[in-house]
Amino acid sequence: MSSLECDILIIGGGIAGLSLASALAPFSSVVLVESEPTLGYHASARSARQLIPSYGPAPVLDLTRRTLDLLDGVQSSTGLPLTVPRSFVLVGSEADVDARASASMHRIPHAEALELCPQLRPDAFAAAAVDTDCVGTDTDLLLEYHRRSASDDGVLILPSAPVTAARYDGSGWTVRAGYRSITAEVVVDAAGAWADDVAALCGVAPQGLVPFRRTAAIVAADNAPPPGSPMVAAADDSFYYRPDADGVLISPSESEPAEPGDAQPHPGDVERLVERLGAVTTLGITAVRRSWTGLRTQRDSTVPVVGFDPGHPGFFWLAGQGGYGFQTSSGIAEVAAVLLTGADPADLGADPDRVVAAAAALRPAPAA
Ligand SMILES: Cc1cc2nc3c(=O)[nH]c(=O)nc-3n(C[C@H](O)[C@H](O)[C@H](O)COP(=O)(O)OP(=O)(O)OC[C@H]3O[C@@H](n4cnc5c(N)ncnc54)[C@H](O)[C@@H]3O)c2cc1C
């Protein structure tokens, strides 16, 4: 068995693990291991690719704002087109829109909503709200940006390396990943739907993380919204849709608990959604090009869990991003990098007060 040494071993090669790897790379010796032969194979390959600053609980909103700022900086310095403006329109009954629209969305009249989203049938909604600060993101490009900057700064990234055993001797870990044995001072659990399972392998109590299924599809449509049109979501969580380079992206917005795994659409789910969209829009869907299901993993509070485990000083959580994993990714990676390196936040370009507040909000729960 070949062996490797590092300061920090990151388990999981999705957006969480890769964005942390690129943030840590200049400061620590880091190895990242991923079970699958391909990076970003699970939740990170299956998202709707939208960053919505008005979506989620308060700590998520702050982290989303910070992520958008950091991504703007990357775009300015590299010229990579990581984001494109794409606003977000919430529609439904007065009560549902009131309940769902956060303070940073603003209400718009029915006629204005129809102008923005002419595919909506006028009688399908009574109220609407809009977030004009949203962007769409190219998740493949973002994952590749983090992979490349981590690798360029010396991070060793190992696909096809599932972690199957881990032992802590009081000062460090010995972890089996594929055919390798890796020693590290700290293990970071960025294993998405498997985060509680990885904790169990390491002898760490779970955080009560539950994966929830969500399905999406790309469809062909006679009356597809043109590029640059908003993402439209029902305030009662019964659908969303947005323009896509290959047609229209649609989702039934379901949220059903599931076991960790390679989730697949349930037969009939996409067909029922197409029928529902036929009733509330004039999209005119003609064919389903492809569909998929991913797992959005979260704890009860829906706030991600980031920080050293209270019962185990060598184990760091980076999990529970739920439906916000891309929109919070760079903000969370920045907070995690400060906590892991013990660096002065200012040295990492971070605002100390913001890091302290985020670290408190994201703190792992003590073992029950
Ligand atoms: C339909 C859908 C729409 C979404 N839309 C959005 C959106 O518009 N905006 C947004 O911000 N978020 C969205 N999300 C959520 C977002 O996709 C997730 O929050 C994010 O991808 C989670 O990233 P992750 O790195 O934590 O998990 P993952 O991408 O699942 O990565 C975890 C990795 O850990 C690996 N792993 C597990 N166990 C081990 C082990 N023992 N050893 C080694 N590796 C292991 C897995 O193979 C996996 O690759 C959406 C999700 C879905 C399903």
Coordinates of C-alpha atoms and ligand atoms in Angstrom, one line a residue:
M1 CA 0.0 0.0 0.0
S2 CA 1.5 3.4 -0.9
S3 CA 1.5 6.1 1.8
L4 CA 1.2 9.9 1.8
E5 CA 1.4 12.6 4.4
C6 CA -0.3 16.0 4.6
D7 CA -1.6 18.6 7.1
I8 CA -5.2 18.5 6.0
L9 CA -7.0 15.6 4.2
I10 CA -10.3 16.7 2.5
I11 CA -12.8 13.9 2.0
G12 CA -15.1 14.7 -1.0
G13 CA -14.5 16.2 -4.4
G14 CA -17.7 18.2 -4.9
I15 CA -18.0 22.0 -4.8
A16 CA -17.5 22.0 -1.0
G17 CA -14.2 20.1 -1.0
L18 CA -12.8 21.7 -4.1
S19 CA -13.5 25.3 -3.1
L20 CA -11.9 24.6 0.3
A21 CA -8.9 23.0 -1.4
S22 CA -8.3 26.1 -3.5
A23 CA -8.7 28.4 -0.5
L24 CA -6.3 26.4 1.7
A25 CA -3.7 25.5 -0.9
P26 CA -1.4 28.5 -0.4
F27 CA -1.3 27.9 3.4
S28 CA -1.2 24.2 4.1
S29 CA -0.2 20.9 2.6
V30 CA -3.5 19.4 1.4
V31 CA -4.7 16.1 -0.1
L32 CA -8.2 15.7 -1.4
V33 CA -9.8 12.3 -2.0
E34 CA -12.9 11.5 -3.9
S35 CA -14.7 8.1 -4.2
E36 CA -15.8 8.5 -7.7
P37 CA -13.5 8.4 -10.8
T38 CA -14.9 11.9 -11.7
L39 CA -14.9 15.0 -9.5
G40 CA -18.2 16.7 -8.8
Y41 CA -20.2 13.6 -9.8
H42 CA -22.9 13.7 -7.2
A43 CA -24.9 16.8 -6.0
S44 CA -22.4 19.2 -7.6
A45 CA -23.2 17.9 -11.1
R46 CA -27.0 18.1 -10.6
S47 CA -27.8 21.6 -9.5
A48 CA -30.0 24.3 -11.1
R49 CA -26.9 26.6 -11.3
Q50 CA -28.5 29.6 -9.8
L51 CA -27.1 31.8 -7.0
I52 CA -29.9 33.6 -5.2
P53 CA -29.0 36.2 -2.6
S54 CA -32.5 36.3 -1.1
Y55 CA -32.8 32.5 -0.7
G56 CA -32.2 30.7 2.6
P57 CA -31.8 31.5 6.3
A58 CA -29.9 34.6 7.5
P59 CA -26.4 33.0 7.7
V60 CA -26.9 31.6 4.2
L61 CA -27.9 35.0 2.8
D62 CA -24.6 36.5 4.2
L63 CA -22.5 33.7 2.8
T64 CA -24.2 34.0 -0.6
R65 CA -23.4 37.8 -0.7
R66 CA -19.8 37.0 0.2
T67 CA -19.6 34.3 -2.4
L68 CA -20.9 36.6 -5.1
D69 CA -18.3 39.2 -4.1
L70 CA -15.5 36.7 -4.2
L71 CA -16.6 35.3 -7.6
D72 CA -16.8 38.8 -9.0
G73 CA -13.1 39.2 -7.9
V74 CA -12.2 35.9 -9.6
Q75 CA -14.0 36.9 -12.8
S76 CA -12.2 40.3 -12.9
S77 CA -8.8 38.8 -12.3
T78 CA -9.1 35.8 -14.6
G79 CA -11.7 36.8 -17.2
L80 CA -13.6 33.5 -16.6
P81 CA -17.3 33.9 -17.3
L82 CA -18.4 32.2 -14.0
T83 CA -21.7 34.0 -13.6
V84 CA -24.4 35.7 -15.8
P85 CA -27.2 38.0 -14.6
R86 CA -30.4 36.0 -14.2
S87 CA -33.1 37.4 -11.9
F88 CA -35.4 35.2 -9.8
V89 CA -39.2 35.6 -9.8
L90 CA -41.4 34.0 -7.1
V91 CA -45.1 33.6 -8.0
G92 CA -48.2 32.2 -6.2
S93 CA -51.0 33.1 -3.9
E94 CA -50.7 36.3 -1.8
A95 CA -50.2 34.2 1.3
D96 CA -47.5 31.9 -0.2
V97 CA -45.5 34.8 -1.7
D98 CA -45.7 36.7 1.6
A99 CA -44.5 33.6 3.4
R100 CA -41.7 32.8 1.0
A101 CA -40.3 36.1 -0.2
S102 CA -37.4 37.2 1.9
A103 CA -36.8 40.9 2.9
S104 CA -34.4 41.4 0.0
M105 CA -37.0 40.5 -2.6
H106 CA -39.5 43.1 -3.7
R107 CA -43.1 42.7 -4.7
I108 CA -44.0 43.5 -8.3
P109 CA -47.5 44.0 -9.8
H110 CA -49.1 41.1 -11.6
A111 CA -48.7 42.9 -15.0
E112 CA -45.0 43.4 -14.4
A113 CA -44.5 39.8 -13.6
L114 CA -46.3 38.8 -16.8
E115 CA -44.0 41.2 -18.8
L116 CA -40.9 39.6 -17.2
C117 CA -42.3 36.0 -17.5
P118 CA -44.7 36.0 -20.5
Q119 CA -44.9 32.2 -20.4
L120 CA -46.9 32.3 -17.2
R121 CA -50.6 32.0 -17.6
P122 CA -52.3 35.1 -16.1
D123 CA -54.7 33.1 -13.9
A124 CA -51.8 30.8 -12.6
F125 CA -50.7 33.3 -9.9
A126 CA -52.0 36.2 -7.9
A127 CA -48.8 37.7 -6.5
A128 CA -45.2 38.0 -7.5
A129 CA -41.8 39.1 -6.0
V130 CA -38.4 39.5 -7.7
D131 CA -34.8 39.3 -6.7
T132 CA -32.8 41.2 -9.4
D133 CA -29.4 40.5 -7.8
C134 CA -29.4 36.8 -8.7
V135 CA -27.0 35.2 -11.2
G136 CA -26.8 32.0 -13.0
T137 CA -23.5 30.2 -12.7
D138 CA -21.4 27.8 -14.9
T139 CA -20.9 25.1 -12.3
D140 CA -18.6 23.1 -14.5
L141 CA -16.3 26.1 -15.0
L142 CA -16.4 26.9 -11.3
L143 CA -15.5 23.3 -10.3
E144 CA -12.7 23.3 -12.8
Y145 CA -11.4 26.7 -11.7
H146 CA -11.1 25.4 -8.1
R147 CA -9.6 22.1 -9.2
R148 CA -7.0 23.9 -11.2
S149 CA -6.1 26.6 -8.7
A150 CA -5.8 24.0 -5.9
S151 CA -3.6 21.7 -8.1
D152 CA -1.5 24.7 -9.2
D153 CA -0.8 25.5 -5.6
G154 CA 0.2 22.0 -4.8
V155 CA -2.9 20.2 -3.6
L156 CA -2.9 16.5 -4.5
I157 CA -6.3 15.5 -5.8
L158 CA -7.0 11.8 -5.9
P159 CA -10.2 10.5 -7.7
S160 CA -11.2 6.8 -7.3
A161 CA -10.0 6.9 -3.7
P162 CA -12.9 6.1 -1.4
V163 CA -12.2 6.4 2.3
T164 CA -13.0 3.1 4.0
A165 CA -11.2 3.3 7.3
A166 CA -9.7 6.0 9.6
R167 CA -7.9 5.8 12.9
Y168 CA -6.9 8.7 15.2
D169 CA -3.9 8.2 17.6
G170 CA -4.3 11.4 19.7
S171 CA -2.3 13.6 17.5
G172 CA -3.2 12.7 13.9
W173 CA -5.1 10.4 11.5
T174 CA -4.2 7.4 9.4
V175 CA -6.8 7.1 6.7
R176 CA -7.2 4.4 4.1
A177 CA -8.4 5.8 0.8
G178 CA -8.5 3.3 -2.1
Y179 CA -5.1 1.6 -2.1
R180 CA -3.4 4.4 -0.2
S181 CA -2.7 5.1 3.4
I182 CA -2.7 8.8 4.2
T183 CA -1.6 10.5 7.4
A184 CA -3.0 13.9 8.3
E185 CA -3.3 16.2 11.3
V186 CA -6.9 17.1 10.4
V187 CA -9.6 15.4 8.4
V188 CA -12.2 17.6 6.7
D189 CA -15.6 15.9 6.0
A190 CA -16.9 17.3 2.7
A191 CA -18.7 14.1 1.8
G192 CA -22.1 15.6 1.0
A193 CA -24.9 13.0 1.5
W194 CA -22.3 10.7 3.1
A195 CA -21.0 13.2 5.6
D196 CA -22.6 11.4 8.7
D197 CA -21.3 8.0 7.3
V198 CA -17.8 9.4 7.0
A199 CA -18.0 10.8 10.6
A200 CA -19.1 7.3 11.7
L201 CA -16.0 5.8 10.0
C202 CA -13.9 8.3 12.0
G203 CA -15.6 7.5 15.3
V204 CA -17.3 10.9 15.4
A205 CA -21.0 11.4 16.4
P206 CA -23.4 12.3 13.5
Q207 CA -24.9 15.8 13.0
G208 CA -28.3 14.4 11.9
L209 CA -27.7 15.2 8.3
V210 CA -30.5 14.1 5.9
P211 CA -30.3 13.9 2.1
F212 CA -33.4 15.1 0.3
R213 CA -34.1 14.2 -3.3
R214 CA -34.7 16.8 -5.9
T215 CA -35.2 16.1 -9.6
A216 CA -34.7 18.3 -12.7
A217 CA -34.8 18.0 -16.4
I218 CA -33.9 19.8 -19.6
V219 CA -36.8 19.9 -22.0
A220 CA -37.4 21.2 -25.5
A221 CA -40.3 23.8 -25.7
D222 CA -42.0 25.7 -28.5
N223 CA -42.2 28.8 -26.4
A224 CA -38.9 28.6 -24.4
P225 CA -38.0 31.8 -22.6
P226 CA -35.0 33.5 -24.3
P227 CA -31.6 33.5 -22.6
G228 CA -31.4 36.2 -19.9
S229 CA -35.0 35.6 -18.8
P230 CA -35.6 35.1 -15.1
M231 CA -35.8 31.8 -13.2
V232 CA -39.5 31.4 -12.2
A233 CA -40.4 29.5 -9.0
A234 CA -43.8 28.7 -7.5
A235 CA -44.0 30.0 -3.9
D236 CA -45.7 26.7 -2.9
D237 CA -42.7 24.7 -4.1
S238 CA -44.6 22.9 -6.9
F239 CA -42.2 23.8 -9.8
Y240 CA -39.5 26.0 -11.1
Y241 CA -38.2 26.7 -14.6
R242 CA -35.5 28.8 -16.3
P243 CA -34.0 29.2 -19.7
D244 CA -31.0 26.9 -20.5
A245 CA -28.6 26.7 -23.4
D246 CA -30.2 23.3 -24.3
G247 CA -33.9 24.3 -23.9
V248 CA -35.6 24.9 -20.6
L249 CA -34.6 23.6 -17.2
I250 CA -37.6 22.5 -15.1
S251 CA -37.9 20.9 -11.6
P252 CA -40.8 19.7 -9.5
S253 CA -39.0 21.2 -6.5
E254 CA -39.6 18.0 -4.5
S255 CA -37.8 17.5 -1.2
E256 CA -38.1 13.8 -0.1
P257 CA -35.8 12.2 2.4
A258 CA -33.5 9.5 0.9
E259 CA -30.5 7.3 1.6
P260 CA -27.1 8.5 0.4
G261 CA -26.5 7.1 -3.1
D262 CA -26.6 7.8 -6.9
A263 CA -30.2 9.1 -6.9
Q264 CA -32.2 8.7 -10.0
P265 CA -35.6 10.2 -11.1
H266 CA -38.7 8.2 -10.0
P267 CA -40.8 7.0 -13.0
G268 CA -43.5 9.5 -13.8
D269 CA -42.1 12.4 -11.8
V270 CA -41.0 14.4 -14.9
E271 CA -44.1 13.6 -16.9
R272 CA -46.3 14.9 -14.1
L273 CA -44.3 18.0 -13.9
V274 CA -44.6 18.6 -17.7
E275 CA -48.4 18.2 -17.3
R276 CA -48.4 20.7 -14.4
L277 CA -46.3 23.2 -16.4
G278 CA -48.7 22.8 -19.3
A279 CA -51.5 24.0 -16.9
V280 CA -49.7 27.1 -15.5
T281 CA -47.5 28.2 -18.5
T282 CA -47.5 28.4 -22.2
L283 CA -44.0 26.9 -22.5
G284 CA -45.3 24.2 -24.9
I285 CA -42.9 21.4 -23.8
T286 CA -42.4 19.0 -26.7
A287 CA -39.7 16.6 -25.4
V288 CA -37.7 15.7 -22.4
R289 CA -34.0 15.7 -23.4
R290 CA -32.5 14.5 -20.1
S291 CA -33.4 14.3 -16.5
W292 CA -31.6 13.7 -13.2
T293 CA -32.0 13.6 -9.5
G294 CA -29.6 14.9 -6.8
L295 CA -29.5 14.9 -3.1
R296 CA -29.6 18.2 -1.1
T297 CA -28.2 17.3 2.3
Q298 CA -29.0 19.3 5.4
R299 CA -29.6 19.4 9.1
D300 CA -32.9 20.4 10.7
S301 CA -32.0 24.1 10.9
T302 CA -31.1 24.1 7.1
V303 CA -27.9 26.0 8.1
P304 CA -24.7 24.3 6.9
V305 CA -22.4 22.6 9.5
V306 CA -18.9 24.0 9.3
G307 CA -16.2 23.8 12.0
F308 CA -14.2 21.5 14.3
D309 CA -16.3 18.8 15.9
P310 CA -16.9 19.7 19.6
G311 CA -16.0 16.1 20.6
H312 CA -13.0 15.6 18.3
P313 CA -10.3 18.2 17.7
G314 CA -9.0 16.5 14.6
F315 CA -12.3 16.3 12.7
F316 CA -13.7 19.3 10.7
W317 CA -17.2 19.4 9.3
L318 CA -17.9 21.0 5.9
A319 CA -21.4 19.6 5.2
G320 CA -25.1 20.2 5.2
Q321 CA -25.1 22.8 2.4
G322 CA -28.6 21.7 1.3
G323 CA -29.9 23.6 -1.7
Y324 CA -27.3 26.4 -1.2
G325 CA -24.0 24.6 -1.9
F326 CA -22.9 26.7 -4.9
Q327 CA -24.3 30.0 -3.7
T328 CA -22.4 29.7 -0.3
S329 CA -19.3 27.9 -1.6
S330 CA -16.6 30.6 -1.6
G331 CA -17.9 32.3 1.5
I332 CA -17.9 29.0 3.4
A333 CA -14.5 28.0 2.1
E334 CA -13.1 31.3 3.4
V335 CA -14.5 30.8 6.9
A336 CA -13.3 27.2 6.9
A337 CA -9.8 28.2 5.8
V338 CA -9.6 30.7 8.6
L339 CA -10.8 28.1 11.2
L340 CA -8.5 25.4 9.9
T341 CA -5.3 27.5 9.6
G342 CA -5.9 29.7 12.7
A343 CA -4.8 32.5 10.4
D344 CA -5.7 36.2 11.0
P345 CA -8.8 36.6 8.8
A346 CA -7.3 39.8 7.4
D347 CA -4.3 37.9 6.1
L348 CA -6.8 35.8 4.0
G349 CA -8.6 38.9 2.8
A350 CA -11.6 38.2 5.1
D351 CA -13.5 40.5 7.4
P352 CA -12.8 39.3 11.0
D353 CA -16.3 40.2 12.3
R354 CA -18.0 38.4 9.5
V355 CA -15.9 35.3 10.0
V356 CA -16.6 35.2 13.7
A357 CA -20.4 35.6 13.1
A358 CA -20.5 32.9 10.4
A359 CA -18.4 30.5 12.4
A360 CA -20.8 30.9 15.3
A361 CA -23.9 30.4 13.1
L362 CA -22.4 27.3 11.3
R363 CA -20.9 25.6 14.4
P364 CA -21.5 21.8 14.7
A365 CA -23.9 20.7 17.4
P366 CA -22.5 18.9 20.4
A367 CA -23.1 15.2 20.5
A368 CA -26.6 14.4 21.9
Ligands
LIG1 C1 -31.8 19.5 -8.3 C2 -30.8 20.3 -7.5 C3 -30.8 21.7 -7.7 C4 -29.9 22.5 -7.0 N1 -29.7 23.8 -7.3 C5 -28.8 24.6 -6.7 C6 -28.7 25.9 -7.0 O1 -29.3 26.4 -8.0 N2 -27.7 26.7 -6.3 C7 -27.0 26.1 -5.3 O2 -26.3 26.9 -4.6 N3 -27.2 24.8 -4.9 C8 -28.0 24.0 -5.6 N4 -28.2 22.7 -5.3 C9 -27.4 22.2 -4.1 C10 -26.0 21.9 -4.5 O3 -25.9 21.2 -5.7 C11 -25.3 21.2 -3.3 O4 -25.5 21.9 -2.1 C12 -23.8 21.0 -3.5 O5 -23.6 20.4 -4.8 C13 -23.3 20.1 -2.4 O6 -21.9 20.0 -2.7 P1 -21.0 19.0 -1.8 O7 -19.6 19.1 -2.3 O8 -21.3 19.2 -0.4 O9 -21.6 17.5 -2.2 P2 -21.3 16.5 -3.4 O10 -21.2 17.3 -4.7 O11 -22.3 15.4 -3.3 O12 -19.8 16.0 -3.1 C14 -19.5 15.1 -2.0 C15 -18.5 14.1 -2.5 O13 -18.1 13.3 -1.5 C16 -17.7 12.1 -2.0 N5 -17.6 11.1 -1.0 C17 -18.6 10.6 -0.2 N6 -18.2 9.6 0.6 C18 -16.8 9.5 0.4 C19 -15.8 8.7 0.9 N7 -16.0 7.8 1.9 N8 -14.5 8.8 0.4 C20 -14.2 9.8 -0.6 N9 -15.2 10.6 -1.1 C21 -16.5 10.4 -0.6 C22 -18.9 11.8 -3.0 O14 -18.6 10.8 -3.9 C23 -19.2 13.2 -3.5 O15 -18.5 13.4 -4.8 C24 -29.0 21.9 -6.0 C25 -29.1 20.5 -5.8 C26 -30.0 19.7 -6.5 C27 -30.0 18.3 -6.3

